Coordinates of C-alpha atoms in Angstrom, one line a residue:
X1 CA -15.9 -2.6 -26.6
X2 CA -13.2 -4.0 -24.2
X3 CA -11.6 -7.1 -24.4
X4 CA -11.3 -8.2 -21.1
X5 CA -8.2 -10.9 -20.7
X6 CA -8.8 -12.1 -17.6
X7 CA -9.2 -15.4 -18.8
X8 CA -5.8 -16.2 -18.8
X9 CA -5.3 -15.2 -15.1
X10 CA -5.3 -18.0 -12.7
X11 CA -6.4 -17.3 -8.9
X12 CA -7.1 -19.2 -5.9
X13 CA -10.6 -21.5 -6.4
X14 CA -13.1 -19.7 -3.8
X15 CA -15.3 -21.4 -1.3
X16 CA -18.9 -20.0 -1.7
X17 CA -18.7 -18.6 1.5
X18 CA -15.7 -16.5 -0.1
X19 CA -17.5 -16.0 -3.4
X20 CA -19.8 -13.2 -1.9
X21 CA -17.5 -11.9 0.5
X22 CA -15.1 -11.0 -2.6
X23 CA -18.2 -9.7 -4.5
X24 CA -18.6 -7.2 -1.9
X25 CA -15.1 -6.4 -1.4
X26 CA -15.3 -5.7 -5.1
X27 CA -18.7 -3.5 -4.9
X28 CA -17.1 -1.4 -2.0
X29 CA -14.1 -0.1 -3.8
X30 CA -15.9 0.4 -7.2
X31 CA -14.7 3.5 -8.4
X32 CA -17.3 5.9 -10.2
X33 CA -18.1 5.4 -14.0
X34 CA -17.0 8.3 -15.9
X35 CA -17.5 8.5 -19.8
X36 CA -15.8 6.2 -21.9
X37 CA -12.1 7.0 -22.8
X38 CA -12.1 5.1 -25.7
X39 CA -11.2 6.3 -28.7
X40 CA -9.0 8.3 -26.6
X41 CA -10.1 12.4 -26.3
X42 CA -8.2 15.1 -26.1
X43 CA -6.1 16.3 -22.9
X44 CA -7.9 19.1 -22.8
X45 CA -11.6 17.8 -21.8
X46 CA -9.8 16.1 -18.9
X47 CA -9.2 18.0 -14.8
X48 CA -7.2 20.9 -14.7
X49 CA -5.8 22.2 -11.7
X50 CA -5.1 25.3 -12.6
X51 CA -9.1 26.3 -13.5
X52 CA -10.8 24.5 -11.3
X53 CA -11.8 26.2 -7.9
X54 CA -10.9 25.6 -4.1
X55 CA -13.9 27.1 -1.6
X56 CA -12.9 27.3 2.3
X57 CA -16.3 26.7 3.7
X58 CA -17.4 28.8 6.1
X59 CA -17.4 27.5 10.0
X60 CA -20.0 25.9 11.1
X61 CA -21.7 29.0 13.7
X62 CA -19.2 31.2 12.4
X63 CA -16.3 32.8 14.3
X64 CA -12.2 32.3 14.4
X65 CA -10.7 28.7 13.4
X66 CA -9.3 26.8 16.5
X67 CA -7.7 23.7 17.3
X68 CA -10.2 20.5 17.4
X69 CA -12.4 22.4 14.6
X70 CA -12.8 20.5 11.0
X71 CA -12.2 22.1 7.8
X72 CA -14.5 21.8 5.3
X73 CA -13.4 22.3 1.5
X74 CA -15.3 22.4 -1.9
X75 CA -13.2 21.1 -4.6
X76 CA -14.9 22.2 -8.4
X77 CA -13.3 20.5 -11.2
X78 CA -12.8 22.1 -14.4
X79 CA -11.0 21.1 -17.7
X80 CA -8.5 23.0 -19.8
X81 CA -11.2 24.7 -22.0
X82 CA -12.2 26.1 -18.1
X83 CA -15.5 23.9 -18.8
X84 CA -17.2 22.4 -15.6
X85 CA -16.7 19.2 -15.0
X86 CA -20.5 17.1 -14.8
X87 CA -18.4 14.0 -13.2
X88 CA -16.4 12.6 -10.4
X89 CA -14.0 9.6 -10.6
X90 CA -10.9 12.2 -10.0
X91 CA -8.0 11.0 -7.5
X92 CA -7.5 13.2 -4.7
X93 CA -5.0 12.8 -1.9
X94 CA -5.1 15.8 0.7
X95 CA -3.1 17.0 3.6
X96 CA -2.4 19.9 6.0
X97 CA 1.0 20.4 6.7
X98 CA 3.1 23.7 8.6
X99 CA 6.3 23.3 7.6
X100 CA 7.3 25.4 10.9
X101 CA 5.8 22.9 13.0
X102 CA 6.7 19.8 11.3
X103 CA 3.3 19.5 11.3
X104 CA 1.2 17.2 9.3
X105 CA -2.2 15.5 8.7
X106 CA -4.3 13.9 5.6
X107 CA -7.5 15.2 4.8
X108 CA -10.6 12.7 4.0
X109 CA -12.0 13.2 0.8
X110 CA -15.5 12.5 -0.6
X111 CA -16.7 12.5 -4.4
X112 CA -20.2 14.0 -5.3
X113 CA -19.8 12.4 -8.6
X114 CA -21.1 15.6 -10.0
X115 CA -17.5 17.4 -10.7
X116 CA -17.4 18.5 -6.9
X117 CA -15.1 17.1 -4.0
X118 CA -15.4 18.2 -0.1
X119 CA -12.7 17.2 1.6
X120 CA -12.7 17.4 5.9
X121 CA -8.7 18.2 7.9
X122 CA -8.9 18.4 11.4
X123 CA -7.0 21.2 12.8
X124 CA -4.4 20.1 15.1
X125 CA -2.0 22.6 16.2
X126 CA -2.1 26.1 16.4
X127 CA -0.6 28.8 13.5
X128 CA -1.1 28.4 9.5
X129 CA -1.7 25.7 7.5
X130 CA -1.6 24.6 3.9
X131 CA -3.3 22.2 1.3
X132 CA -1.7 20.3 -1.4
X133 CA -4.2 18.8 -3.4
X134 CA -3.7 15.7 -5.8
X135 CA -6.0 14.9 -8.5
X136 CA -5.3 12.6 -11.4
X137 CA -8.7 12.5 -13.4
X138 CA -10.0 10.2 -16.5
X139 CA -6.5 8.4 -16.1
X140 CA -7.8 6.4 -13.2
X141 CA -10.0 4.6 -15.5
X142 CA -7.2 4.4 -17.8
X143 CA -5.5 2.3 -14.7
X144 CA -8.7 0.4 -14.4
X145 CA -8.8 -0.6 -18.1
X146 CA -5.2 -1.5 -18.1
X147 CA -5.3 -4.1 -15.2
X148 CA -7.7 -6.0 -17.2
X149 CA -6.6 -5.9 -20.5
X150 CA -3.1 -6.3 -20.0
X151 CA -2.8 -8.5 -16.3
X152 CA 0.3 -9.5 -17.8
X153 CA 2.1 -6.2 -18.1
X154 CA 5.1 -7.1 -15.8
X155 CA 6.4 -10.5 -16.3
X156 CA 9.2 -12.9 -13.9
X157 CA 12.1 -14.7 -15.2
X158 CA 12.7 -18.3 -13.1
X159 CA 16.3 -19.8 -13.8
X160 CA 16.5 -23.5 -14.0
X161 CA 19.8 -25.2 -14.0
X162 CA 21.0 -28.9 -14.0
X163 CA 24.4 -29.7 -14.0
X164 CA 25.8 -27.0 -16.6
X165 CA 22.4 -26.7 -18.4
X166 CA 20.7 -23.4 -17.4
X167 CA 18.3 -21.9 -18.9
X168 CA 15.2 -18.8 -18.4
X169 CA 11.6 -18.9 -18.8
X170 CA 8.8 -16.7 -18.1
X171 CA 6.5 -17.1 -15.0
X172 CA 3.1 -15.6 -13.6
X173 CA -0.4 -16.2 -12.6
X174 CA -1.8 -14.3 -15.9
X175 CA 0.3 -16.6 -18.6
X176 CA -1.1 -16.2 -21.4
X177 CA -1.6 -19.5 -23.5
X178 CA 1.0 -20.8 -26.2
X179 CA 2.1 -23.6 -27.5
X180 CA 4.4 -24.0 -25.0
X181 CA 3.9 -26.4 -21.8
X182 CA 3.4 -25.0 -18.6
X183 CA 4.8 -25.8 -15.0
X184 CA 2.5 -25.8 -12.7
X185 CA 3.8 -24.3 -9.0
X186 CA 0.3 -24.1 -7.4
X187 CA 0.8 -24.1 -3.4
X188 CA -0.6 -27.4 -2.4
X189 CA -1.8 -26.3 1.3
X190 CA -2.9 -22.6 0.3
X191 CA -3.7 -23.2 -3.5
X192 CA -2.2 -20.0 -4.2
X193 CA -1.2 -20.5 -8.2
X194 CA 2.0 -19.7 -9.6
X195 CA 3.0 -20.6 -13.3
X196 CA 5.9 -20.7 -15.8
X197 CA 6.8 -21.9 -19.2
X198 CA 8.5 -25.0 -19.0
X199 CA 12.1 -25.1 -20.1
X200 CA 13.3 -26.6 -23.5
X201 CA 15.2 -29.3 -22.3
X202 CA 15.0 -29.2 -18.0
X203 CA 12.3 -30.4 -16.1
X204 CA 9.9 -28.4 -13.9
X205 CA 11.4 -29.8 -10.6
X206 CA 14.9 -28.2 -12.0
X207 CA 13.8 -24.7 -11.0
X208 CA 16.1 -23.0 -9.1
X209 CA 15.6 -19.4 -8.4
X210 CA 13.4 -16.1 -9.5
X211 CA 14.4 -12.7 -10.6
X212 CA 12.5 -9.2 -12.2
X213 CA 11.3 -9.8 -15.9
X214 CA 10.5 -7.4 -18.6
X215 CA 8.1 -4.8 -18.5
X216 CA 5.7 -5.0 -21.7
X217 CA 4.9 -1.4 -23.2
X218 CA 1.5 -0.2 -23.6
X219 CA 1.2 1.2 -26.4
X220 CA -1.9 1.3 -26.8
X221 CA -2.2 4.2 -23.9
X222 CA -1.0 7.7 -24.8
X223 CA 1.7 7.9 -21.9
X224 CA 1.5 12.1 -22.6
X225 CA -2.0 12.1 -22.1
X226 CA -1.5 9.9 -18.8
X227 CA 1.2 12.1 -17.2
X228 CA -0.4 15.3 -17.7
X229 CA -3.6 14.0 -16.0
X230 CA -1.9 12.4 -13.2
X231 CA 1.3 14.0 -12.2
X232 CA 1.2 17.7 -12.9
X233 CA -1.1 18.5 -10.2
X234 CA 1.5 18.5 -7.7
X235 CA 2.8 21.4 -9.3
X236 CA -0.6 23.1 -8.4
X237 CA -3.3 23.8 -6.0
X238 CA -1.1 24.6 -2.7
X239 CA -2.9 27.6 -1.2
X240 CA -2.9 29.0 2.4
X241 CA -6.4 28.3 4.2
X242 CA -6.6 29.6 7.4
X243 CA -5.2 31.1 10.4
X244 CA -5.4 28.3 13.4
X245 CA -5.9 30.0 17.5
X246 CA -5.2 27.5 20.3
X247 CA -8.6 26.2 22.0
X248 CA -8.5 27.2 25.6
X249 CA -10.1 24.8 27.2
X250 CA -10.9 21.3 25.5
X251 CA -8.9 20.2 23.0
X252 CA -11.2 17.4 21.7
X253 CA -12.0 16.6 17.9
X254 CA -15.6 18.3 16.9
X255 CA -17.4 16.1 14.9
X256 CA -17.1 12.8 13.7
X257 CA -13.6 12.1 11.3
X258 CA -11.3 9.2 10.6
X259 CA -8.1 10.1 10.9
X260 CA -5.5 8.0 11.8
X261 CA -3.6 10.3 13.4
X262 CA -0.9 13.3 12.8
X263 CA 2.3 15.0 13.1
X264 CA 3.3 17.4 15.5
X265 CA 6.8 18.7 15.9
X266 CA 7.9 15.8 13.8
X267 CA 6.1 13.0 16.0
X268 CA 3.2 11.2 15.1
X269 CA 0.3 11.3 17.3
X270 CA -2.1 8.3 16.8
X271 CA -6.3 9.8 17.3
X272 CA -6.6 5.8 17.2
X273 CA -7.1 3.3 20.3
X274 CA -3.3 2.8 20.9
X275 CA -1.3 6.0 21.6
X276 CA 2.0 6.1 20.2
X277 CA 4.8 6.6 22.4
X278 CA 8.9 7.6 21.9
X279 CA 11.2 4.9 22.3
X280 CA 14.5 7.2 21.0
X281 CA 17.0 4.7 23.0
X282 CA 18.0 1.4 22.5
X283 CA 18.2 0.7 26.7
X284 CA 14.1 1.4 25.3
X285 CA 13.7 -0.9 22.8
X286 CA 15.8 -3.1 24.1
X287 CA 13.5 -3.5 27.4
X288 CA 10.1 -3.3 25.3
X289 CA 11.5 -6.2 23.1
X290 CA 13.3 -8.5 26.2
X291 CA 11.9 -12.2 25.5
X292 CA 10.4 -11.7 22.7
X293 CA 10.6 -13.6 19.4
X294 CA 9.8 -11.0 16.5
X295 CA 8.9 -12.7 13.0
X296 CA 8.4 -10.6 10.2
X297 CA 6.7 -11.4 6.7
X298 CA 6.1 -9.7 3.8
X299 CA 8.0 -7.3 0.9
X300 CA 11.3 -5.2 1.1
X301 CA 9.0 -2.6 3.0
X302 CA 8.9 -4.7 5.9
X303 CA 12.8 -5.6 5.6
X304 CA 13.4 -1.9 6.0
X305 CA 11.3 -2.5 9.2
X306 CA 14.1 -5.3 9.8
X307 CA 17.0 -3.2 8.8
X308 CA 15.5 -0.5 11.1
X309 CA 16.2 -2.7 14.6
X310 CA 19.6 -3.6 13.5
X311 CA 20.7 -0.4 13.4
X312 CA 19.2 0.4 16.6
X313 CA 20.4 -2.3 18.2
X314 CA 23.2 -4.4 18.6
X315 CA 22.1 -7.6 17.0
X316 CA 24.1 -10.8 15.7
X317 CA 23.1 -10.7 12.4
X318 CA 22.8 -13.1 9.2
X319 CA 22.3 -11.1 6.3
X320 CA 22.2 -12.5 2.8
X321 CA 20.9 -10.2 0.2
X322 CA 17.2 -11.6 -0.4
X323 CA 16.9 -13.2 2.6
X324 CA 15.6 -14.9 4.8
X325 CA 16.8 -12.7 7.8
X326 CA 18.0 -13.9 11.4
X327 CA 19.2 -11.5 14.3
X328 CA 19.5 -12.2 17.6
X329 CA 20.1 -10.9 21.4
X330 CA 21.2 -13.4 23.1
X331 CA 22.1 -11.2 26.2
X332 CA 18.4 -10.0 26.5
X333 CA 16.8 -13.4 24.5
X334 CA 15.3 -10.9 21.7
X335 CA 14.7 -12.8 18.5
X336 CA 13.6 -11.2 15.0
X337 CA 13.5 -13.6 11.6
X338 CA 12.5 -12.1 7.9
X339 CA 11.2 -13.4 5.3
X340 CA 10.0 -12.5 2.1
X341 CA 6.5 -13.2 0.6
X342 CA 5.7 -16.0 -1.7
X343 CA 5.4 -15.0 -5.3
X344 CA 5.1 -12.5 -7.3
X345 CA 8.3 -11.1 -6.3
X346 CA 10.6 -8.5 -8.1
X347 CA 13.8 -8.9 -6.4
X348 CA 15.9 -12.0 -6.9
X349 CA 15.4 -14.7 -4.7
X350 CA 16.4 -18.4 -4.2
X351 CA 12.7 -20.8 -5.3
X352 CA 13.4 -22.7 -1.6
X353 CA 13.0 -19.3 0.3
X354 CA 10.1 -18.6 -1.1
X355 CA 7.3 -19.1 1.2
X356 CA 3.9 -18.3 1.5
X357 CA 3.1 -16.2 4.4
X358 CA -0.1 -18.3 5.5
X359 CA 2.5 -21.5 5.6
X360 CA 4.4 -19.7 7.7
X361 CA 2.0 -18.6 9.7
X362 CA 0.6 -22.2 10.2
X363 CA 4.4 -22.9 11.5
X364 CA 3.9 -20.6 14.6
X365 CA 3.5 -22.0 18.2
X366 CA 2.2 -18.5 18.9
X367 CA 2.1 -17.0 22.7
X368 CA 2.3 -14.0 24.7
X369 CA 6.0 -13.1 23.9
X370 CA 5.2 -14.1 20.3
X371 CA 5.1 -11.0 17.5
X372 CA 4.1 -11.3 14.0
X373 CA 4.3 -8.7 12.0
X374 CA 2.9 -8.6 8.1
X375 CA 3.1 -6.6 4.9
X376 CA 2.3 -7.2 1.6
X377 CA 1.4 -5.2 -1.2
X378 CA 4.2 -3.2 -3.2
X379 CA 4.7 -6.7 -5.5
X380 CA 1.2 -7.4 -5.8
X381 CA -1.2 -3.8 -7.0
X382 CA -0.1 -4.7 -10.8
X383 CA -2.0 -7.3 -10.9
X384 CA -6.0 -7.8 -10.8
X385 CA -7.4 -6.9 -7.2
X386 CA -8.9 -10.0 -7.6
X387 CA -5.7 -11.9 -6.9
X388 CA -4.8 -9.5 -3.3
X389 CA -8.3 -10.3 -2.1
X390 CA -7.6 -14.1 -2.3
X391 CA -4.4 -13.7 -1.0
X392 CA -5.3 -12.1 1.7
X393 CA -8.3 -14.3 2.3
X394 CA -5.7 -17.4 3.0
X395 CA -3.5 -15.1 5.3
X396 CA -6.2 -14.2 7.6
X397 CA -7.7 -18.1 7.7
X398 CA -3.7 -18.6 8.9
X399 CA -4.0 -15.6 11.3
X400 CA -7.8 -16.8 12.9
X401 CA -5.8 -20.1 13.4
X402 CA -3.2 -19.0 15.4
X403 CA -4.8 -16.9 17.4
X404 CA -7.3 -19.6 18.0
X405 CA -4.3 -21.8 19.5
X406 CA -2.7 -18.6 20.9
X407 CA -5.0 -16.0 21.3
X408 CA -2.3 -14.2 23.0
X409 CA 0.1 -13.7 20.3
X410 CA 0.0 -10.2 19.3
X411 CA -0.1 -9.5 15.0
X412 CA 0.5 -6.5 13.4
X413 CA 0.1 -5.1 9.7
X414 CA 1.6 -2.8 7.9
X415 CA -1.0 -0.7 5.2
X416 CA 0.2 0.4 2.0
X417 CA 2.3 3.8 1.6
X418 CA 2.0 5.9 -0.9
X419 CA 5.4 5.9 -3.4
X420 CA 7.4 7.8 -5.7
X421 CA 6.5 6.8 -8.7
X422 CA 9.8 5.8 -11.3
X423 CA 9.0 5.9 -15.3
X424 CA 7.4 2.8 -15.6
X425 CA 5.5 3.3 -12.4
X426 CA 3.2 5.9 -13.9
X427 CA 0.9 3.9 -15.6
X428 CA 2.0 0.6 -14.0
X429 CA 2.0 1.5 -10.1
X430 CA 0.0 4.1 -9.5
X431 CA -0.7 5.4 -6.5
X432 CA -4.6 4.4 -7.1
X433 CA -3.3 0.9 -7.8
X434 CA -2.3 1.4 -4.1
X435 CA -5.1 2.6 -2.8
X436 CA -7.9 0.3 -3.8
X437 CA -5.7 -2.4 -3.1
X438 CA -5.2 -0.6 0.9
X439 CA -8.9 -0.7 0.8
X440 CA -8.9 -4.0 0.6
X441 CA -6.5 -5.0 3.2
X442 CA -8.8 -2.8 6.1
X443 CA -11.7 -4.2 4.9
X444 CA -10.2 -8.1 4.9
X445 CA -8.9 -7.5 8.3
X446 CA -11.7 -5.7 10.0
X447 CA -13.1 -7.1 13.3
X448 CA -10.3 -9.6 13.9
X449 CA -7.3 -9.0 16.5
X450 CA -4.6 -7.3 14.6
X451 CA -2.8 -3.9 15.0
X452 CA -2.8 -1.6 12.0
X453 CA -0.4 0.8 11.4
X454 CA -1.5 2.6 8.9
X455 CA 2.0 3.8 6.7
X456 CA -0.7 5.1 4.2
X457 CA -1.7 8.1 6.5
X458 CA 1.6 8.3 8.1
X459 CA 3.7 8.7 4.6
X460 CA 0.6 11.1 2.9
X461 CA 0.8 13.3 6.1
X462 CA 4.4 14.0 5.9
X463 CA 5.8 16.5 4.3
X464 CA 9.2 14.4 2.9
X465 CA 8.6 13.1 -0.7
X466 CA 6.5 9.8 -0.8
X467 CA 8.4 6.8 -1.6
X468 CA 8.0 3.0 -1.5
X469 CA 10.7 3.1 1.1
X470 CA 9.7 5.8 3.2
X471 CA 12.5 7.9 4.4
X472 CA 14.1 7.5 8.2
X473 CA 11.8 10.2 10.0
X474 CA 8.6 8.6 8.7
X475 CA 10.2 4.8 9.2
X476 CA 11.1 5.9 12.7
X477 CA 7.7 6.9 14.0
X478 CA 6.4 3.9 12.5
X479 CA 8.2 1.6 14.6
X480 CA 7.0 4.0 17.3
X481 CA 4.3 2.2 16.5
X482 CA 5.2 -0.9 16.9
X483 CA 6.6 -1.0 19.9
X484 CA 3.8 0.9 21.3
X485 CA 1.9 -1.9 20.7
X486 CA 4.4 -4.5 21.8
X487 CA 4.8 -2.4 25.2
X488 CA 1.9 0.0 25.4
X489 CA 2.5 1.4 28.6
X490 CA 6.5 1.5 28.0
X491 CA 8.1 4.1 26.8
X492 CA 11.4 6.0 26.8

């Protein structure tokens, strides 16, 4: 039996209205029951790569492969003792890449729940392509287990000072219960909670800044057992599929397939309602982004973003370390601000700058040279999905507001990417974490005015090693993307 901890976790009190909409949030990105882990079993009744079997199925009407086709293939999982597997559950990213292209696209997966996968590529451009499949297995609901058992695996410090008194307490919204008194930060206009142990001797209102705490260990999950089942199967699985000819007349999709988009010759290509044009010049940028006031919220993946226009172009810049961020054009009156999320944060950051993105939002005039652009996730997926729902909830009342007083202020948001994943970040930031939580970002934001770019199919598609900061080429073609929704009929 599992304990569930929850109880300790503290999250924004939902409306009714709110109630069922998270319930079905939650009921869409269930994730299929496999047998119980517990007592842990061996390693070798879990997914192995190396037996299971890859099927190309056939063409649908036979004949060659060409561009606009869908490729259809049968995944069958089988453990280390070469046994079938009778369940699904498994993790599976997908992609078709051709290295001598710089070609690249994610494949869409679907789960019989029976031990088979299909997954569906497009084919895109002409000549060979390969498949890298990636398939952690019963560690998934290792993940899921964890989340709720241990919601307070990775913990804050919060400095308070007064005078020459300092001193270091613990903060979080799962704290669990002591002795101890508690300061409470709860966000008056968003009721977003936030909590910490009070000091010995300061007050609460003596709090002065925030900073990364420990990580607890888990040792009650075989960390062996995880690895093997989740990050050896890169090693595996990469196979040649098929020989691509050029279509010779209509180029068109066949069939029905959402996919984002892909790479060809190292340029993204959106299959989405905004095409993505090259801005390679900063006379470009520059004249896409003339008059307008840019204001950017979210985690350091959106202050790459910010880092990525300064570069480009010559801005008067303040730049302290954590923010917030102010750079200005005054020659072409282009403004673009920065600033972090509210809490949980991991990097260390002043308690004033810390604002809530919804706040902030609220603080916008809004108009048709106004830009907001959002992203928030990489601090959040170790906690219950629970919490990111209700987050997300009070952003978009905050983003139906303003567009209500300014329904010509154009908002875009940034997805989740998938990441490299450091030691700690096996078990405590997996790439499922990631995911489900991505799920839930689409599925909050679906039917109301915003632009997505979606970094999730733009950083699996690539060929360059995933990373929470995705490296220049990927950055650059997402940015592509922004300003192809800033200016959609500019371009240089």
């Amino acid at each position: 039996m599992i304990l569930w901890n929850l109880s300790f976790c503290s999250f924004r009190h939902l409306s009714p209205e709110e109630a069922v909409e998270e319930n079905l949030i939650l009921n869409s990105i269930a994730w299929p029951k496999i047998p119980p882990l517990l007592p842990p079993r061996s390693i070798n009744d879990t997914s192995d790569p190396a037996h299971s079997s890859f099927i190309i199925l056939p063409k649908k009407g036979g004949g060659q492969w060409i561009v606009g086709d869908q490729l259809k293939v049968r995944i069958k999982m089988f453990d280390y003792h070469g046994h079938p597997k009778k369940y699904g559950g498994d993790f599976i990213l997908a992609r078709l890449h051709s290295p001598a292209l710089d070609a690249g696209v994610a494949g869409q997966v679907l789960d019989h729940l029976n031990g088979t996968y299909s997954v569906v590529f497009p084919l895109l451009w002409e000549g060979s392509a390969q498949m890298t499949l990636v398939h952690p297995s019963e560690a998934v609901a290792v993940l899921h287990w964890l989340t709720y058992y241990q919601p307070d695996r990775l913990d804050y410090n919060t400095q308070f000072r007064s005078g020459s008194v300092r001193e270091t307490t613990i903060c979080n919204i799962c704290l669990p219960p002591t002795q101890e008194p508690i300061c409470d930060y709860t966000d008056v206009r968003t009721g977003e909670p936030w909590f910490c142990y009070k000091p010995k001797t300061l007050s609460c209102d003596h709090k002065i800044s925030q900073s990364a705490g420990p990580i607890k260990e888990t040792s009650f999950v075989n960390r062996d057992f995880f690895q093997r089942c989740v990050f050896t199967f890169y090693e595996h699985c990469e196979i040649s599929v098929c020989n691509v000819q050029r279509k010779k007349k209509d180029c068109s999709l066949q069939g029905d397939i959402n996919t984002a988009g892909y790479y060809y010759k190292g340029v993204w290509r959106s299959l989405r309602d905004t095409p993505v044009h090259q801005f390679n010049t900063t006379s470009a940028i520059t004249e896409c982004l003339k008059n307008k006031e840019i204001h950017m919220y979210g985690d350091s993946t959106i202050r790459q973003w910010f880092q990525y226009l300064l570069k480009k172009l010559d801005f008067q810049s303040s730049y302290p370390k954590s923010g917030p961020f102010f750079a200005l054009d005054s020659e072409n009156n282009i403004k673009v601000t920065f600033r972090c999320h509210g809490p949980p944060i991991r990097f260390s950051v002043s308690t004033i700058e810390m604002h809530y993105i919804a706040n902030e939002l609220n603080e916008v005039a809004g108009g048709p040279n106004t830009v907001i652009i959002i992203g928030i996730w990489a601090h959040v997926i170790t906690f219950p999905v629970e919490m990111y729902i209700r987050r997300l909830m009070t952003i978009r009342k905050a983003v139906l507001r303003l567009l209500t007083r300014a329904p010509d202020t154009l908002i875009i948001i940034r997805t989740a990417n998938p990441k490299d994943l450091a030691r700690f970040e096996e078990i405590f930031a997996s790439d499922w974490y990631i995911m489900q939580h991505d799920k839930v970002l689409r599925t909050i934001f679906k039917g109301i005015n915003v632009h997505l770019v979606d970094a999730w199919e733009m950083t699996l598609a690539h060929w360059l090693p995933h990373n929470t900061h995705p490296e220049p080429p990927i950055i650059s073609n997402m940015m592509n993307a922004v300003f192809s929704s800033i200016c959609p009929g500019n371009s240089s």
